[in-house]
Coordinates of N, CA and C in Angstrom, one line a residue:
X1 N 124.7 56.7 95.8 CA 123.9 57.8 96.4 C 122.5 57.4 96.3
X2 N 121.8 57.7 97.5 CA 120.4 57.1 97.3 C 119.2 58.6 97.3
X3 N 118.5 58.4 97.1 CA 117.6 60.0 96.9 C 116.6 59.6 98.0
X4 N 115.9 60.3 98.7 CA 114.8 60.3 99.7 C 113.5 60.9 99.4
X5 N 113.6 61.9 97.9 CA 112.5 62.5 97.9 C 112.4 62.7 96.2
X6 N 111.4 62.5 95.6 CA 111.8 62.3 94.0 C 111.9 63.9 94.0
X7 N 112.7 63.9 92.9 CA 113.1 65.5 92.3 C 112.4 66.1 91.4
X8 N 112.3 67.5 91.8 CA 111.5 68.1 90.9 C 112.1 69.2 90.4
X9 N 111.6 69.6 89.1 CA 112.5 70.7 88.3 C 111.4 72.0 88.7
X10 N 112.0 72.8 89.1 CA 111.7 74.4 89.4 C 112.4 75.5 89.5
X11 N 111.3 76.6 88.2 CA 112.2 77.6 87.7 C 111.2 78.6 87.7
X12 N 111.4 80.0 88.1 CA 110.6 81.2 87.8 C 111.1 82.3 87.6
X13 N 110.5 83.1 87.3 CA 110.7 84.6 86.4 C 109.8 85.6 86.1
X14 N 110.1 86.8 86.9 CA 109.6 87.7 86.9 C 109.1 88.7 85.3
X15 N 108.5 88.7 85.0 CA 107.8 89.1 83.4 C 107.0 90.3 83.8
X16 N 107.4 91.4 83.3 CA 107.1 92.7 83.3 C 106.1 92.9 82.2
X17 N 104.8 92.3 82.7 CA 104.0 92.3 81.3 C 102.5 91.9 82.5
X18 N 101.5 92.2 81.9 CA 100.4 92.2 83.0 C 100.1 90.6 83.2
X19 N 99.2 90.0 84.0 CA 99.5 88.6 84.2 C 98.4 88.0 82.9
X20 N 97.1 88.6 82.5 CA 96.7 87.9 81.0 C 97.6 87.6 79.8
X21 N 98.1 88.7 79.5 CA 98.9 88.5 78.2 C 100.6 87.4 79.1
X22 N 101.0 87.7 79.5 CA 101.6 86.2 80.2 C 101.3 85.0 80.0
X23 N 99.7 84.6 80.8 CA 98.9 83.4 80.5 C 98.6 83.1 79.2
X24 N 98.2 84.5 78.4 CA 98.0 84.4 77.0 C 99.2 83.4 75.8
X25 N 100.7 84.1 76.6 CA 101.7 83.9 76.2 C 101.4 82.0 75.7
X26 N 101.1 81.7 76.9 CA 101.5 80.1 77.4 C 100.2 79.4 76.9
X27 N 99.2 79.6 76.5 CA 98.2 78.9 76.2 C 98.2 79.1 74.9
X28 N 98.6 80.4 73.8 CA 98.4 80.7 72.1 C 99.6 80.4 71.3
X29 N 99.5 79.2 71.1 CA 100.6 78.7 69.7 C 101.7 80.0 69.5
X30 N 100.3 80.9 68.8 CA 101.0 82.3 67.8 C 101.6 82.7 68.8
X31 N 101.7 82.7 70.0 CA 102.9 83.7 70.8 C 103.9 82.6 71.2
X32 N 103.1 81.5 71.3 CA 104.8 80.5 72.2 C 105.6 80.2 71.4
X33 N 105.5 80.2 70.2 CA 105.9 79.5 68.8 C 107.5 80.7 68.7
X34 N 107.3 81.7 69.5 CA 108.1 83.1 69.4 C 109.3 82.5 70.2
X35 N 109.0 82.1 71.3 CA 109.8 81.6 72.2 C 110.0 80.1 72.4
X36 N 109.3 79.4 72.4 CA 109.4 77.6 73.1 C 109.6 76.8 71.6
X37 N 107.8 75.7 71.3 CA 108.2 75.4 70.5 C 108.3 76.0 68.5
X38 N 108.1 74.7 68.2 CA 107.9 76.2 66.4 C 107.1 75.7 66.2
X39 N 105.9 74.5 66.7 CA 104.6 74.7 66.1 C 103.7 73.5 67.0
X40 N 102.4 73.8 66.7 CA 101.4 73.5 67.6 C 100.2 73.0 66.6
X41 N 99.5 72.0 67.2 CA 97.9 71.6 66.8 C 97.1 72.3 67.3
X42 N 97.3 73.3 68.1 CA 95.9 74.3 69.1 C 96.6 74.6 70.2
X43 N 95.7 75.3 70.3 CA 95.7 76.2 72.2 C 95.2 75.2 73.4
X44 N 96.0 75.0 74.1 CA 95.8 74.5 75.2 C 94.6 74.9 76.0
X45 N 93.9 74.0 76.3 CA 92.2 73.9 76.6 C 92.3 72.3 77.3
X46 N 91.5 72.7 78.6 CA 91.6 71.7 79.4 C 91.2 70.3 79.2
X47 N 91.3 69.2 79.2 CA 91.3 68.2 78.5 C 91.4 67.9 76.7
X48 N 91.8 68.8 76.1 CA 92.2 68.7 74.9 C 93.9 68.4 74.7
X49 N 94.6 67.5 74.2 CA 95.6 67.0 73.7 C 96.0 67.7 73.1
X50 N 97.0 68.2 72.7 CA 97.9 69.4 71.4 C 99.1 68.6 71.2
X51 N 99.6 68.9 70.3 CA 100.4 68.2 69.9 C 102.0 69.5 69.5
X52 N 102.7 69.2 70.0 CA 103.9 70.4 69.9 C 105.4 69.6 69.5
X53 N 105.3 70.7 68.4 CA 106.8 69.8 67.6 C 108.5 70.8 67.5
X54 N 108.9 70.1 67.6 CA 110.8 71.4 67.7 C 111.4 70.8 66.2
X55 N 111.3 71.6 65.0 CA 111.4 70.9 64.7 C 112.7 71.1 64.3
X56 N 113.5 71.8 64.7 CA 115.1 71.8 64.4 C 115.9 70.8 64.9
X57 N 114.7 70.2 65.6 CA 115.3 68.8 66.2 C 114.6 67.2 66.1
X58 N 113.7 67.7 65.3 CA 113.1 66.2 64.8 C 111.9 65.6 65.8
X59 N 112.0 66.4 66.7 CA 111.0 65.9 68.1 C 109.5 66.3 68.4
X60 N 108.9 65.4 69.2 CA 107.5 66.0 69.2 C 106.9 65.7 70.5
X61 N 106.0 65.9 71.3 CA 105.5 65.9 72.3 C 103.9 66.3 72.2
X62 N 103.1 65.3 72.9 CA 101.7 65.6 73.7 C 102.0 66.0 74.8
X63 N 100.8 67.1 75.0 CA 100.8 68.0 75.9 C 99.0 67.7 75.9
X64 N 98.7 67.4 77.4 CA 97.3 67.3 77.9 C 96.9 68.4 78.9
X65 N 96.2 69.0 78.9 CA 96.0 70.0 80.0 C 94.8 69.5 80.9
X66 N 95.1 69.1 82.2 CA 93.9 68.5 83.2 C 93.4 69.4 84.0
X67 N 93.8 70.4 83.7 CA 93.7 72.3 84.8 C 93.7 73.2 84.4
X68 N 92.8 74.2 84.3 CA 93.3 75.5 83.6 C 92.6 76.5 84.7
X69 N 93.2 77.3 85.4 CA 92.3 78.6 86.0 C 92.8 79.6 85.4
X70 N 92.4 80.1 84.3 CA 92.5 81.1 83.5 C 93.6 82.2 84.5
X71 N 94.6 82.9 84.2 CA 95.3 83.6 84.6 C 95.9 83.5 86.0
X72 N 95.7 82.2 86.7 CA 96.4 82.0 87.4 C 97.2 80.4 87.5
X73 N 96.5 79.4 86.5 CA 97.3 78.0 86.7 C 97.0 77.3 85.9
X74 N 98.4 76.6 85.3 CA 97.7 75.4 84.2 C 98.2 74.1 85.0
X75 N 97.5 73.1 84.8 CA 98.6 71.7 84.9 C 98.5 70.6 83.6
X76 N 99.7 70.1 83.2 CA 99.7 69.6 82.4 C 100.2 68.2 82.3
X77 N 100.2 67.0 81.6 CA 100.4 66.3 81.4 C 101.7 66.1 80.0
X78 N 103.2 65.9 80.1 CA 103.4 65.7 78.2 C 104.9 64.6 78.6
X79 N 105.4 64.6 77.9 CA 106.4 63.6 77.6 C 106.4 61.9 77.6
X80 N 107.1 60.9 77.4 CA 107.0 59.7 77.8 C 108.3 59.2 78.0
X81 N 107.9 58.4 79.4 CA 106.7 58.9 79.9 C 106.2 60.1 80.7
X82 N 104.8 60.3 80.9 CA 104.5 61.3 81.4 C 104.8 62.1 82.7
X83 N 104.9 62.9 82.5 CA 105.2 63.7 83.8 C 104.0 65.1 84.1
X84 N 104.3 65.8 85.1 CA 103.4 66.8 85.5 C 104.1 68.2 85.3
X85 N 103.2 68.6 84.5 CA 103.9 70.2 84.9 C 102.8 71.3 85.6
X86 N 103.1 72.1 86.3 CA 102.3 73.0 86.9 C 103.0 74.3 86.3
X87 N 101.8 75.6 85.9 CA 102.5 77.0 85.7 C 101.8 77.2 86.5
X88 N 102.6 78.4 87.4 CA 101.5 79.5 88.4 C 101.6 80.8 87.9
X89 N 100.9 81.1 88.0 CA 100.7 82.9 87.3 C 100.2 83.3 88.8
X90 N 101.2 84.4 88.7 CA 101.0 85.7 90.3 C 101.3 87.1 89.9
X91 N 99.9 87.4 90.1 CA 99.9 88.9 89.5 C 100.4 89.8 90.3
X92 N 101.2 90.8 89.8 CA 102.5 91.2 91.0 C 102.0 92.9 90.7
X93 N 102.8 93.9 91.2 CA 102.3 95.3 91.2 C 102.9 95.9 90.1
X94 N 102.0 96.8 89.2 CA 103.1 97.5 88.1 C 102.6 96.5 86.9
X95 N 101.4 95.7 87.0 CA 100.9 95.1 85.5 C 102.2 93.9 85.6
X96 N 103.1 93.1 86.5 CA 103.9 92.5 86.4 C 103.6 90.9 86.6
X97 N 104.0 90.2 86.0 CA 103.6 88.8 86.6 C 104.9 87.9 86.9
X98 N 104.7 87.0 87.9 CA 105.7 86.0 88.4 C 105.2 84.8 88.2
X99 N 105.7 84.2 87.0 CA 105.8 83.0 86.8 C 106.6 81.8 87.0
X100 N 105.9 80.7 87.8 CA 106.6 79.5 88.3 C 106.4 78.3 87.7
X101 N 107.5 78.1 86.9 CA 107.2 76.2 86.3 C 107.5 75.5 87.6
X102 N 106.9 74.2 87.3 CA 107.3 72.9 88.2 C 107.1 72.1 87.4
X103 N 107.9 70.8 87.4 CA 108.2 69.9 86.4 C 108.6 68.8 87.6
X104 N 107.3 67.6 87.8 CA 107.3 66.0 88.6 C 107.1 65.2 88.0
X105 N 107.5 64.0 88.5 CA 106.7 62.9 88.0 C 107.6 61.8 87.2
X106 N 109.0 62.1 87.3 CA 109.8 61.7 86.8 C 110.0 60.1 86.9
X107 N 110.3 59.1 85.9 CA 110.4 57.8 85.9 C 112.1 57.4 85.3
X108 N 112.0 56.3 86.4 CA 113.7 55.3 86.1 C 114.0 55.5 87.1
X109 N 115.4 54.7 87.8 CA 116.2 55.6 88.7 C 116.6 56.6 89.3
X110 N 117.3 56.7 90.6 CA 117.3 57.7 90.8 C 118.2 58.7 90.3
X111 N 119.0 58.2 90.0 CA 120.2 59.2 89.4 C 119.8 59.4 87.8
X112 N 118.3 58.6 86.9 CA 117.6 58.8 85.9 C 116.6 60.2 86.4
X113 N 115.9 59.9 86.9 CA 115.4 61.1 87.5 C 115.7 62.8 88.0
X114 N 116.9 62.2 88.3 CA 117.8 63.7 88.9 C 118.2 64.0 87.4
X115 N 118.9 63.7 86.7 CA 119.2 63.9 85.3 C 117.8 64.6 84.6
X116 N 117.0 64.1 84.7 CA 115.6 64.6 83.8 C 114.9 65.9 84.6
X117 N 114.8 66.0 86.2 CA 114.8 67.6 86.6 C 116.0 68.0 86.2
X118 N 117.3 68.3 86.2 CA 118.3 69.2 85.9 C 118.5 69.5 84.5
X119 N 117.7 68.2 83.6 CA 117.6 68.8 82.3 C 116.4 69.5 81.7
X120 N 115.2 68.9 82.7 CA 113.9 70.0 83.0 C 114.4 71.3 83.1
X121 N 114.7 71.6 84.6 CA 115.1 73.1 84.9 C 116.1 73.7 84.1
X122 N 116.8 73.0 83.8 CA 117.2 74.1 82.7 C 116.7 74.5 80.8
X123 N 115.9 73.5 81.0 CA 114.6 73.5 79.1 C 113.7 74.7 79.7
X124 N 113.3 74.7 80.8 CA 112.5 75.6 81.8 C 112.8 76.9 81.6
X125 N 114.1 76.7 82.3 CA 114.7 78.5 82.6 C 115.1 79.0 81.0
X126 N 115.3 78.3 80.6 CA 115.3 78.8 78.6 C 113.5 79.3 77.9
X127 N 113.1 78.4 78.3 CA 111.6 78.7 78.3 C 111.4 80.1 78.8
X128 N 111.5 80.0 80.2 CA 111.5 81.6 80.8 C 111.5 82.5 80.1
X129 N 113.4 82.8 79.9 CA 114.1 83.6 79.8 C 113.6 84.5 78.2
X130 N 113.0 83.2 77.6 CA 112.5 83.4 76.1 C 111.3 84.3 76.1
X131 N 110.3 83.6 77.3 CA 109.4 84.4 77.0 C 109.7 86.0 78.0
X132 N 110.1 86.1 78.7 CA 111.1 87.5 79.1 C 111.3 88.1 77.7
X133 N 111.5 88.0 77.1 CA 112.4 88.5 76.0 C 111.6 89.1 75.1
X134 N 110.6 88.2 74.6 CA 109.7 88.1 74.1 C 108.3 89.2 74.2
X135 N 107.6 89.2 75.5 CA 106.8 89.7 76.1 C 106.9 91.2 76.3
X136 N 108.4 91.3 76.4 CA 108.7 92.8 77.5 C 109.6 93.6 76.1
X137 N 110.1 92.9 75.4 CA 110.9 93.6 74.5 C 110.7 93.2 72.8
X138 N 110.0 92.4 72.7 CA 109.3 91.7 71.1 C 110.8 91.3 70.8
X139 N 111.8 90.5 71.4 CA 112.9 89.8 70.8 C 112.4 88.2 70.7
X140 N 112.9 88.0 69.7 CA 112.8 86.0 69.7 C 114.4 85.9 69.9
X141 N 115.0 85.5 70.9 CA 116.1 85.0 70.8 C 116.8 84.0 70.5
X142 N 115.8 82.8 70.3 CA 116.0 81.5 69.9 C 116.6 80.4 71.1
X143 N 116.4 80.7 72.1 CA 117.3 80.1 73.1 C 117.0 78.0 73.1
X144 N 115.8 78.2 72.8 CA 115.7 77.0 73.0 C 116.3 76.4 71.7
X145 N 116.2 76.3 70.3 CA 116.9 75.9 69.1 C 118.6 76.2 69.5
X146 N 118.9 77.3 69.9 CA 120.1 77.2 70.1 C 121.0 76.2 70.9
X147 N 120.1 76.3 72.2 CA 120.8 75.0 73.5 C 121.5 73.9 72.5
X148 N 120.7 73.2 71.9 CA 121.5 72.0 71.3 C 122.1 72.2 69.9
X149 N 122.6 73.2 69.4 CA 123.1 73.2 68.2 C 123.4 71.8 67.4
X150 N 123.5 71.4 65.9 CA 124.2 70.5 65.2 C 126.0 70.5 65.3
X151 N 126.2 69.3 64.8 CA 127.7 69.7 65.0 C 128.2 69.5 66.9
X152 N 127.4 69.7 68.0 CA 127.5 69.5 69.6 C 127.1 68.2 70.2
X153 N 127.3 67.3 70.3 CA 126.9 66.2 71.3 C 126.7 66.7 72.4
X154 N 124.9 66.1 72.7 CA 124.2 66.5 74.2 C 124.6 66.0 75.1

């Protein structure tokens, strides 16, 4: 199977929460830490590096931010190798916001690549769904620590 267009991971979700505190969500340690990772070197600030760790899983990632328009876009730089992520923030009626990850940039093969969006979009839509949860109802559901449980081969 040959691919014609590199793949990209894309996932979005409607968040019943005004579009600052959303953006707030995704730029403040103290709130993502609720839902994504469990801990952080700082708030995301545009050319500043952060450093974000999981640590139920031993893992770590740089995260560069080359973009920020405050309440409507970040773009970022993290993994190795690196790839691109874009958020859009769209402020919707009713204090609601519609947020859209994109996740490019992917390196290896093609059938390496397709594997790394389908395992993007779905790290993504757990991301989402977390901060849904999170934002609109003050639950931490854990979704991301959960995906890979001990004892489960990935």
């Amino acid at each position: 199977m040959e691919i014609d267009k590199a793949p990209t991971a894309e996932t979005a979700m409607l968040i019943r929460r005004p579009v600052a505190e959303v953006f707030e969500a995704i730029v403040d340690p103290a709130v993502t830490t609720k839902f994504w990772f469990t801990h952080s070197s700082g708030r995301l600030d545009e050319g500043k590096p952060v450093e974000w760790e999981w640590r139920m899983y031993g893992v770590s990632t740089t995260a560069t931010v080359s973009e920020i328009v405050r309440n409507e876009k970040i773009v970022m730089q993290w993994s190795d190798p690196p790839t691109t992520v874009v958020w859009t923030f769209t402020e919707m009626p009713g204090d609601t916001t519609f947020l859209e990850v994109r996740n490019f940039g992917f390196a290896g093969s093609g059938d390496e690549q397709v594997k790394q969006a389908v395992d993007s979009t779905g790290g993504f839509s757990l991301v989402l769904a977390g901060a849904k949860a999170w934002l609109e109802q003050g639950l931490t559901l854990g979704l991301v620590g959960d995906r890979h449980p001990k004892g489960i081969s990935a």
